Short mmCIF file of C-alpha atoms in Angstrom, two decimals:
data_model
loop_
_atom_site.label_atom_id
_atom_site.label_comp_id
_atom_site.label_asym_id
_atom_site.label_seq_id
_atom_site.Cartn_x
_atom_site.Cartn_y
_atom_site.Cartn_z
CA MET A 236 24.83 -16.70 -13.97
CA ARG A 237 22.72 -18.55 -11.73
CA SER A 238 19.04 -18.86 -13.57
CA MET A 239 16.04 -18.35 -11.81
CA THR A 240 13.35 -19.65 -13.58
CA PRO A 241 8.82 -17.66 -13.50
CA ALA A 242 8.11 -20.98 -11.89
CA GLU A 243 11.04 -20.63 -8.80
CA ARG A 244 9.77 -17.21 -8.64
CA ARG A 245 6.91 -18.12 -8.15
CA ALA A 246 7.58 -20.68 -5.61
CA ARG A 247 9.19 -18.11 -3.65
CA LEU A 248 5.94 -15.93 -4.21
CA ALA A 249 3.29 -18.59 -2.78
CA LEU A 250 6.16 -19.15 0.18
CA ARG A 251 7.08 -15.69 1.17
CA HIS A 252 3.87 -13.57 0.50
CA ARG A 253 1.72 -16.23 2.72
CA LEU A 254 -0.55 -17.55 0.10
CA ALA A 255 0.45 -21.23 0.11
CA PRO A 256 -2.34 -22.83 2.85
CA GLN A 257 0.90 -23.87 4.83
CA ALA A 258 2.74 -20.25 4.83
CA ARG A 259 -0.23 -18.71 6.07
CA THR A 260 -0.88 -17.16 9.69
CA ASP A 261 -3.30 -14.96 11.85
CA ASP A 262 -0.69 -13.13 13.10
CA VAL A 263 -1.49 -10.13 11.57
CA LEU A 264 1.56 -8.21 12.35
CA GLU A 265 3.71 -11.35 10.51
CA ILE A 266 1.47 -10.53 7.36
CA ALA A 267 2.75 -6.84 7.16
CA ARG A 268 6.20 -7.84 7.29
CA SER A 269 6.24 -10.10 5.03
CA MET A 270 4.76 -7.97 2.01
CA VAL A 271 7.62 -5.20 3.24
CA VAL A 272 3.96 -3.09 3.73
CA LEU A 273 0.42 -3.29 2.64
CA HIS A 274 -1.34 -1.14 0.17
CA ALA A 275 -3.44 1.16 2.04
CA THR A 276 -4.98 3.17 -0.79
CA ASP A 277 -8.26 1.38 -0.85
CA PRO A 278 -9.02 1.11 3.03
CA ALA A 279 -10.70 -2.35 2.10
CA THR A 280 -7.05 -3.88 0.67
CA VAL A 281 -5.39 -4.06 3.94
CA TYR A 282 -8.25 -6.11 5.74
CA LEU A 283 -8.60 -8.14 2.56
CA SER A 284 -4.92 -8.44 1.92
CA VAL A 285 -5.05 -9.96 5.16
CA ALA A 286 -7.60 -12.16 4.74
CA ALA A 287 -6.09 -14.14 1.67
CA ARG A 288 -3.11 -14.80 3.54
CA SER A 289 -4.65 -15.91 7.01
CA VAL A 290 -6.27 -18.93 8.50
CA GLU A 291 -8.89 -17.29 10.76
CA ALA A 292 -8.42 -14.38 11.65
CA GLY A 293 -11.08 -11.72 10.79
CA PRO A 294 -11.22 -7.71 10.69
CA GLY A 295 -10.90 -7.42 14.06
CA ALA A 296 -7.57 -8.97 13.90
CA VAL A 297 -6.85 -5.86 11.81
CA GLU A 298 -8.27 -3.52 13.33
CA ARG A 299 -6.51 -4.66 16.64
CA ALA A 300 -3.30 -4.43 15.30
CA LEU A 301 -4.01 -0.92 14.18
CA TYR A 302 -5.95 0.76 17.06
CA ASP A 303 -5.35 -0.49 20.02
CA ASP A 304 -1.91 -3.33 19.91
CA ARG A 305 -0.92 -0.24 17.36
CA THR A 306 2.21 -2.44 15.75
CA LEU A 307 0.65 -1.03 12.10
CA LEU A 308 0.72 2.68 11.18
CA ARG A 309 -0.77 4.09 7.97
CA MET A 310 1.38 6.31 6.29
CA LEU A 311 2.06 8.14 2.25
CA ALA A 312 5.33 6.53 1.15
CA MET A 313 6.48 4.97 -1.77
CA ARG A 314 5.25 6.72 -4.72
CA ARG A 315 2.76 9.19 -2.65
CA THR A 316 0.93 6.21 -2.20
CA MET A 317 -0.97 5.19 1.29
CA PHE A 318 0.92 2.01 2.71
CA VAL A 319 0.37 0.29 6.41
CA ALA A 320 3.43 -0.33 7.46
CA PRO A 321 4.90 -2.50 11.02
CA THR A 322 5.88 0.38 13.39
CA GLU A 323 9.10 -0.68 13.61
CA LEU A 324 9.35 0.19 9.63
CA VAL A 325 8.24 3.25 10.32
CA PRO A 326 11.22 5.16 10.73
CA VAL A 327 12.70 3.42 7.39
CA LEU A 328 10.32 5.09 5.24
CA GLN A 329 10.51 8.48 7.42
CA ALA A 330 13.71 8.96 6.33
CA SER A 331 13.97 6.91 2.45
CA THR A 332 10.66 8.71 1.01
CA ALA A 333 8.53 10.04 3.56
CA ASP A 334 10.97 13.32 4.20
CA GLY A 335 11.21 13.65 0.58
CA LEU A 336 7.53 13.83 -0.07
CA ALA A 337 6.67 16.11 2.80
CA ALA A 338 8.65 18.74 1.19
CA ARG A 339 7.53 18.24 -1.50
CA GLN A 340 3.93 18.28 -0.36
CA ARG A 341 4.79 21.57 1.18
CA ALA A 342 6.31 23.31 -2.12
CA THR A 343 3.14 22.17 -3.93
CA TYR A 344 0.69 23.83 -1.21
CA SER A 345 2.82 26.76 -1.01
CA ARG A 346 2.81 27.33 -4.75
CA LEU A 347 -1.30 27.07 -4.83
CA ILE A 348 -1.68 29.52 -2.25
CA GLU A 349 0.78 31.49 -3.37
CA ARG A 350 -1.11 31.72 -6.38
CA GLY A 351 -4.71 31.54 -4.72
CA SER A 352 -4.76 33.68 -1.81
CA ASP A 353 -3.14 37.19 -0.79
CA ILE A 354 -1.49 36.06 1.97
CA ALA A 355 2.23 37.64 2.07
CA ASP A 356 4.79 35.37 3.55
CA VAL A 357 2.78 31.76 2.77
CA PRO A 358 6.27 29.94 4.20
CA ALA A 359 5.70 31.34 7.78
CA TRP A 360 1.98 31.21 7.24
CA PHE A 361 1.80 27.81 6.38
CA ALA A 362 4.58 27.00 9.43
CA GLU A 363 2.38 28.93 11.68
CA ALA A 364 -0.69 26.79 10.47
CA ALA A 365 1.15 23.84 10.85
CA GLU A 366 2.19 24.19 14.23
CA ALA A 367 -0.87 25.85 15.38
CA ALA A 368 -3.00 22.27 13.93
CA HIS A 369 -0.24 20.20 15.27
CA ALA A 370 -0.77 21.90 18.93
CA ALA A 371 -4.82 21.89 18.71
CA LEU A 372 -4.48 17.98 18.03
CA LEU A 373 -2.47 17.42 20.65
CA ALA A 374 -4.72 19.06 23.35
CA ARG A 375 -7.75 16.67 22.28
CA GLY A 376 -5.35 13.78 21.46
CA GLU A 377 -7.43 12.37 18.44
CA ALA A 378 -10.02 14.05 16.14
CA THR A 379 -11.29 14.93 12.66
CA GLY A 380 -10.32 17.52 9.86
CA ALA A 381 -13.59 19.52 11.27
CA GLN A 382 -13.15 19.55 14.46
CA LEU A 383 -9.35 20.29 14.30
CA SER A 384 -10.64 23.50 11.91
CA ALA A 385 -13.30 24.53 14.24
CA ASP A 386 -10.28 24.91 17.01
CA VAL A 387 -7.74 26.65 14.57
CA PRO A 388 -9.35 29.66 12.89
CA VAL A 389 -6.30 29.42 10.44
CA LEU A 390 -7.49 26.73 9.30
CA ARG A 391 -10.73 27.62 7.93
CA THR A 392 -8.49 30.30 5.31
CA GLN A 393 -9.72 29.76 1.66
CA VAL A 394 -7.58 29.37 -1.14
CA ASP A 395 -8.90 29.88 -5.40
CA PRO A 396 -6.69 27.09 -6.73
CA ALA A 397 -7.02 27.93 -10.14
CA PRO A 398 -7.56 31.48 -10.24
CA GLY A 399 -9.62 32.70 -13.29
CA LYS A 400 -10.60 29.23 -14.18
CA SER A 401 -14.50 28.99 -14.16
CA TYR A 402 -14.39 25.24 -12.74
CA SER A 403 -12.78 26.70 -9.60
CA ARG A 404 -14.37 26.56 -6.57
CA PRO A 405 -12.90 28.22 -2.93
CA THR A 406 -11.09 25.15 -1.43
CA GLY A 407 -10.23 25.08 2.27
CA VAL A 408 -6.56 24.61 3.73
CA THR A 409 -7.16 21.88 6.64
CA THR A 410 -6.12 18.76 4.67
CA TRP A 411 -3.08 20.18 2.81
CA VAL A 412 -1.84 21.11 6.39
CA LEU A 413 -3.12 17.64 7.56
CA VAL A 414 -1.74 16.04 5.18
CA THR A 415 1.66 17.88 4.86
CA LEU A 416 2.12 17.09 8.87
CA GLY A 417 1.40 13.37 7.86
CA CYS A 418 4.24 12.78 5.72
CA GLU A 419 6.48 15.12 8.28
CA GLY A 420 5.76 12.22 10.11
CA ARG A 421 4.41 14.39 13.29
CA ILE A 422 0.45 12.95 13.14
CA VAL A 423 -0.87 9.82 11.57
CA ARG A 424 -4.41 8.86 10.48
CA GLY A 425 -6.48 6.69 13.07
CA ARG A 426 -9.43 5.12 13.12
CA PRO A 427 -12.18 5.49 10.58
CA ASN A 428 -15.48 7.06 11.27
CA GLY A 429 -16.88 4.50 9.83
CA SER A 430 -16.50 0.63 9.52
CA TRP A 431 -13.32 -0.75 7.77
CA VAL A 432 -13.99 0.07 4.31
CA SER A 433 -14.50 4.06 5.54
CA SER A 434 -11.76 6.37 4.36
CA GLN A 435 -12.40 9.27 6.88
CA TYR A 436 -10.08 9.16 9.43
CA ARG A 437 -9.44 10.92 12.64
CA TRP A 438 -5.78 12.32 13.40
CA ALA A 439 -3.48 11.60 16.25
CA PRO A 440 -0.17 12.80 17.15
CA VAL A 441 2.37 10.27 16.08
CA GLU A 442 3.10 9.40 19.67
CA ALA A 443 0.19 7.60 20.10
CA TRP A 444 1.61 5.04 17.94
CA LEU A 445 5.30 5.89 18.87
CA PRO A 446 5.73 7.08 22.53
CA GLY A 447 9.09 8.87 21.45
CA GLY A 448 8.54 9.75 18.01
CA ILE A 449 9.82 8.71 14.86
CA ALA A 450 13.91 8.05 15.18
CA GLU A 451 16.15 9.61 13.00
CA VAL A 452 17.66 7.49 10.71
CA PRO A 453 20.56 8.46 7.89
CA ALA A 454 18.93 8.39 4.67
CA ALA A 455 21.22 6.75 2.57
CA GLU A 456 21.44 3.84 5.34
CA ALA A 457 17.14 3.12 5.09
CA ARG A 458 17.05 3.35 1.29
CA ALA A 459 18.88 0.41 2.12
CA ASN A 460 17.48 -0.92 5.05
CA LEU A 461 14.54 -1.02 2.19
CA VAL A 462 15.78 -2.20 -0.52
CA ARG A 463 17.18 -5.35 1.68
CA ARG A 464 13.64 -5.85 2.73
CA TRP A 465 11.83 -5.67 -0.60
CA LEU A 466 14.55 -7.97 -2.03
CA ARG A 467 13.23 -10.46 0.76
CA ALA A 468 10.30 -10.21 0.08
CA PHE A 469 9.99 -9.44 -3.71
CA GLY A 470 13.69 -10.45 -4.93
CA PRO A 471 14.91 -11.93 -7.61
CA ALA A 472 13.82 -8.46 -10.20
CA PRO A 473 15.04 -6.48 -12.31
CA VAL A 474 16.65 -3.03 -11.32
CA ALA A 475 13.86 -1.04 -13.22
CA ASP A 476 11.12 -2.77 -10.58
CA LEU A 477 12.47 -1.77 -7.63
CA LYS A 478 13.07 1.97 -9.27
CA TRP A 479 9.42 1.28 -9.62
CA TRP A 480 8.39 0.35 -6.60
CA THR A 481 10.50 3.20 -4.41
CA GLY A 482 9.59 5.73 -6.79
CA TRP A 483 13.16 6.67 -6.27
CA ASN A 484 15.56 8.82 -8.52
CA ALA A 485 18.54 5.90 -10.69
CA GLY A 486 20.60 7.57 -8.68
CA ASP A 487 19.39 6.64 -5.08
CA VAL A 488 18.46 3.21 -6.30
CA LYS A 489 22.31 2.43 -7.61
CA LYS A 490 23.91 4.25 -4.15
CA ALA A 491 21.52 1.89 -2.16
CA LEU A 492 21.99 -1.21 -3.93
CA ALA A 493 25.73 -0.19 -3.49
CA LEU A 494 25.20 -0.80 0.07
CA LEU A 495 23.81 -4.09 -0.25
CA ASP A 496 25.90 -7.82 -1.22
CA VAL A 497 23.57 -8.32 -4.23
CA THR A 498 23.88 -10.65 -6.99
CA GLU A 499 22.60 -11.34 -10.70
CA VAL A 500 20.92 -13.93 -12.11
CA ASP A 501 19.55 -14.70 -15.16
CA LEU A 502 15.37 -14.24 -15.08
CA GLY A 503 15.11 -16.63 -18.86
CA GLY A 504 13.84 -14.11 -21.72
CA GLY A 505 16.79 -12.29 -22.15
CA ALA A 506 15.88 -10.25 -18.47
CA THR A 507 18.57 -9.74 -15.93
CA GLY A 508 17.52 -9.71 -12.28
CA ILE A 509 18.94 -9.26 -8.66
CA VAL A 510 18.77 -10.99 -5.94
CA LEU A 511 20.36 -11.16 -2.41
CA SER A 512 23.44 -13.01 -2.41
CA ASP A 513 22.54 -15.07 0.58
CA ASP A 514 19.35 -15.58 -1.17
CA LEU A 515 20.05 -18.15 -3.89
CA GLU A 516 19.21 -21.34 -2.69
CA PRO A 517 16.01 -22.95 -4.92
CA ALA A 518 12.58 -22.10 -3.40
CA ALA A 519 10.86 -25.60 -2.39
CA GLY A 520 7.52 -25.33 -4.49
CA PRO A 521 4.56 -25.39 -2.35
CA GLU A 522 1.82 -27.97 -2.94
CA PRO A 523 -0.94 -26.13 -5.92
CA TRP A 524 -2.80 -23.48 -3.83
CA ALA A 525 -5.67 -20.71 -4.69
CA ALA A 526 -6.02 -17.25 -3.76
CA LEU A 527 -8.04 -14.17 -4.21
CA LEU A 528 -6.35 -11.40 -3.91
CA PRO A 529 -8.10 -7.60 -3.38
CA ALA A 530 -7.85 -4.51 -5.40
CA LEU A 531 -4.38 -2.76 -5.38
CA ASP A 532 -2.76 -6.03 -3.21
CA PRO A 533 1.00 -6.00 -2.46
CA THR A 534 1.69 -8.99 -4.61
CA PRO A 535 0.62 -7.77 -7.92
CA MET A 536 1.72 -4.20 -7.48
CA GLY A 537 4.87 -5.85 -5.95
CA TRP A 538 6.89 -5.88 -9.83
CA GLN A 539 6.15 -3.18 -12.90
CA GLU A 540 6.94 -6.22 -15.27
CA ARG A 541 4.34 -8.43 -14.46
CA GLY A 542 4.37 -10.86 -17.00
CA TRP A 543 5.64 -13.73 -15.27
CA PHE A 544 2.57 -14.41 -13.50
CA LEU A 545 0.28 -12.14 -14.75
CA GLY A 546 0.76 -13.46 -18.98
CA GLY A 547 -2.04 -11.42 -20.97
CA HIS A 548 -4.79 -11.07 -18.51
CA GLY A 549 -3.66 -7.02 -17.59
CA PRO A 550 -6.58 -5.92 -20.12
CA ALA A 551 -9.24 -7.19 -17.95
CA LEU A 552 -7.23 -6.70 -14.69
CA PHE A 553 -6.05 -3.50 -14.60
CA ASP A 554 -7.48 0.17 -15.31
CA ARG A 555 -6.31 2.99 -17.16
CA SER A 556 -3.65 3.95 -14.98
CA GLY A 557 -2.09 0.53 -14.01
CA ASN A 558 -3.70 -0.04 -10.52
CA ILE A 559 -4.91 -4.23 -10.29
CA GLY A 560 -8.37 -4.65 -9.69
CA PRO A 561 -9.46 -8.56 -7.59
CA SER A 562 -7.88 -10.97 -9.17
CA VAL A 563 -7.83 -14.97 -9.23
CA TRP A 564 -4.47 -17.09 -8.50
CA TRP A 565 -3.86 -20.48 -8.81
CA ASP A 566 -0.44 -22.15 -8.37
CA GLY A 567 1.47 -18.41 -8.50
CA ARG A 568 -0.31 -17.51 -11.80
CA VAL A 569 -3.08 -14.99 -11.99
CA VAL A 570 -6.26 -17.06 -14.42
CA GLY A 571 -9.14 -14.89 -13.65
CA GLY A 572 -11.09 -11.90 -11.53
CA TRP A 573 -13.36 -11.89 -8.92
CA ALA A 574 -15.81 -9.16 -7.40
CA GLN A 575 -18.32 -8.33 -4.88
CA ARG A 576 -22.06 -8.08 -5.87
CA ALA A 577 -24.35 -6.16 -4.01
CA ASP A 578 -26.21 -8.31 -2.22
CA GLY A 579 -22.82 -9.81 -1.05
CA GLU A 580 -22.40 -12.61 -3.28
CA ILE A 581 -18.41 -13.30 -4.50
CA ALA A 582 -18.89 -14.04 -8.24
CA VAL A 583 -15.53 -15.44 -9.74
CA ARG A 584 -14.73 -15.67 -13.17
CA VAL A 585 -11.65 -17.84 -14.71
CA LEU A 586 -9.63 -16.67 -18.00
CA GLU A 587 -8.45 -19.91 -18.79
CA ASP A 588 -8.46 -23.83 -18.08
CA VAL A 589 -7.32 -24.76 -14.79
CA GLY A 590 -8.89 -28.01 -14.33
CA ALA A 591 -11.69 -29.36 -11.91
CA ASP A 592 -9.30 -29.17 -8.96
CA ALA A 593 -8.08 -25.90 -9.44
CA GLU A 594 -11.94 -24.42 -9.92
CA ALA A 595 -13.03 -26.64 -6.31
CA ALA A 596 -9.61 -24.73 -4.37
CA ILE A 597 -11.00 -21.77 -6.03
CA GLU A 598 -14.78 -21.87 -5.14
CA ARG A 599 -13.78 -22.51 -1.54
CA GLU A 600 -11.23 -18.98 -1.59
CA ALA A 601 -14.68 -17.29 -2.55
CA ALA A 602 -16.15 -19.11 0.26
CA ARG A 603 -13.71 -17.95 3.02
CA MET A 604 -13.99 -13.99 1.33
CA SER A 605 -17.46 -14.03 1.50
CA ALA A 606 -17.54 -14.92 5.05
CA TRP A 607 -14.43 -12.22 5.91
CA TYR A 608 -16.95 -9.81 4.52
CA GLY A 609 -19.53 -10.50 6.63
CA GLY A 610 -22.48 -7.97 5.67
CA VAL A 611 -19.84 -5.68 4.58
CA ARG A 612 -20.02 -4.21 1.29
CA ALA A 613 -16.85 -2.30 -0.40
CA THR A 614 -16.72 -1.26 -4.23
CA PRO A 615 -12.62 -0.59 -5.16
CA ARG A 616 -11.69 2.32 -5.35
CA PHE A 617 -10.43 2.00 -8.80
CA ARG A 618 -13.05 0.12 -11.10
CA THR A 619 -11.19 -2.64 -13.54
CA PRO A 620 -13.47 -3.83 -16.76
CA LEU A 621 -13.88 -7.28 -15.33
CA GLU A 622 -14.76 -6.30 -11.81
CA ARG A 623 -17.44 -3.84 -13.44
CA GLU A 624 -18.49 -6.41 -15.92
CA LEU A 625 -19.11 -8.76 -12.85
CA THR A 626 -20.72 -6.32 -11.01
CA SER A 627 -23.22 -5.35 -13.62
#
């Protein structure tokens, strides 16, 4: 069995994730393609992930890709997580993941409405509300949830989500309907109402990004396509990592792998991984490199088993739900964390001895990150122990 050591995996990571200087680019779309998708639960992550992988691009380059060129699109997908995806990948994500998520969302919201209202035929009511919201959005071209609620009376319906509970409060259904339409691929989140760290978006019909709508792809074909892309970016890796990243059940993962030509490899320590069979050549290691990755960056969030690059730093850098905070990398390993303070200073803490050259390279990356932020201040959505400590 071919062996792929942690050192070789780290070399692949450096080049394929565009973190080594020679692999960086100012092409935002290519950066997203390199990572399959960019994490977008925290809006700032998209921009800061690009910052770590670019040379001279600024926030404006990301905004152009998202909202002017529209080569990227924001959508809920794997693990019901928000991602920014290349538009050519959207049909794959829709068929492999979002269609199933849409059905679950509609069922969940319908149960809440049945329990907390006197609506007799909830499926029919929900379908009517969704169609009315979609029609209103098509008429406007772009709108906030509040604007659509003003246009569509049914969206102003109030539901008691936990009848009989003292903590329950009447809840509007606008967001439920719009999120479901988004999962179904009928509408998308457009420009934010504020700066690039804002999470309040206007909605737009999907046709604004994809003129013909989302092309239909057989689900099995879509899942195999997505797995191929993940293995190209994150392989070799255990099958358990793939199952975690996709959020699929074991059966769907197995069926997707059966459609691909993959090879088992020895990852060391008794662990076995898989890799595409045409991707077994050793990676040429780059020169040592430094990077400051933001909270929820797609690199550390690409695997479930992270010991080969994280070491013992997990308790300082992760919250209790498994979300990573801002991390400092040296030559393919996590060696510390960082944070932006209220005055804009980028505070860095290295958690192990990395040497003078590494510290100097890390300082240069901190200066690059500070320039990217400019006058913008952003606190990660999920606070981690070291990030809190650095900003206290």
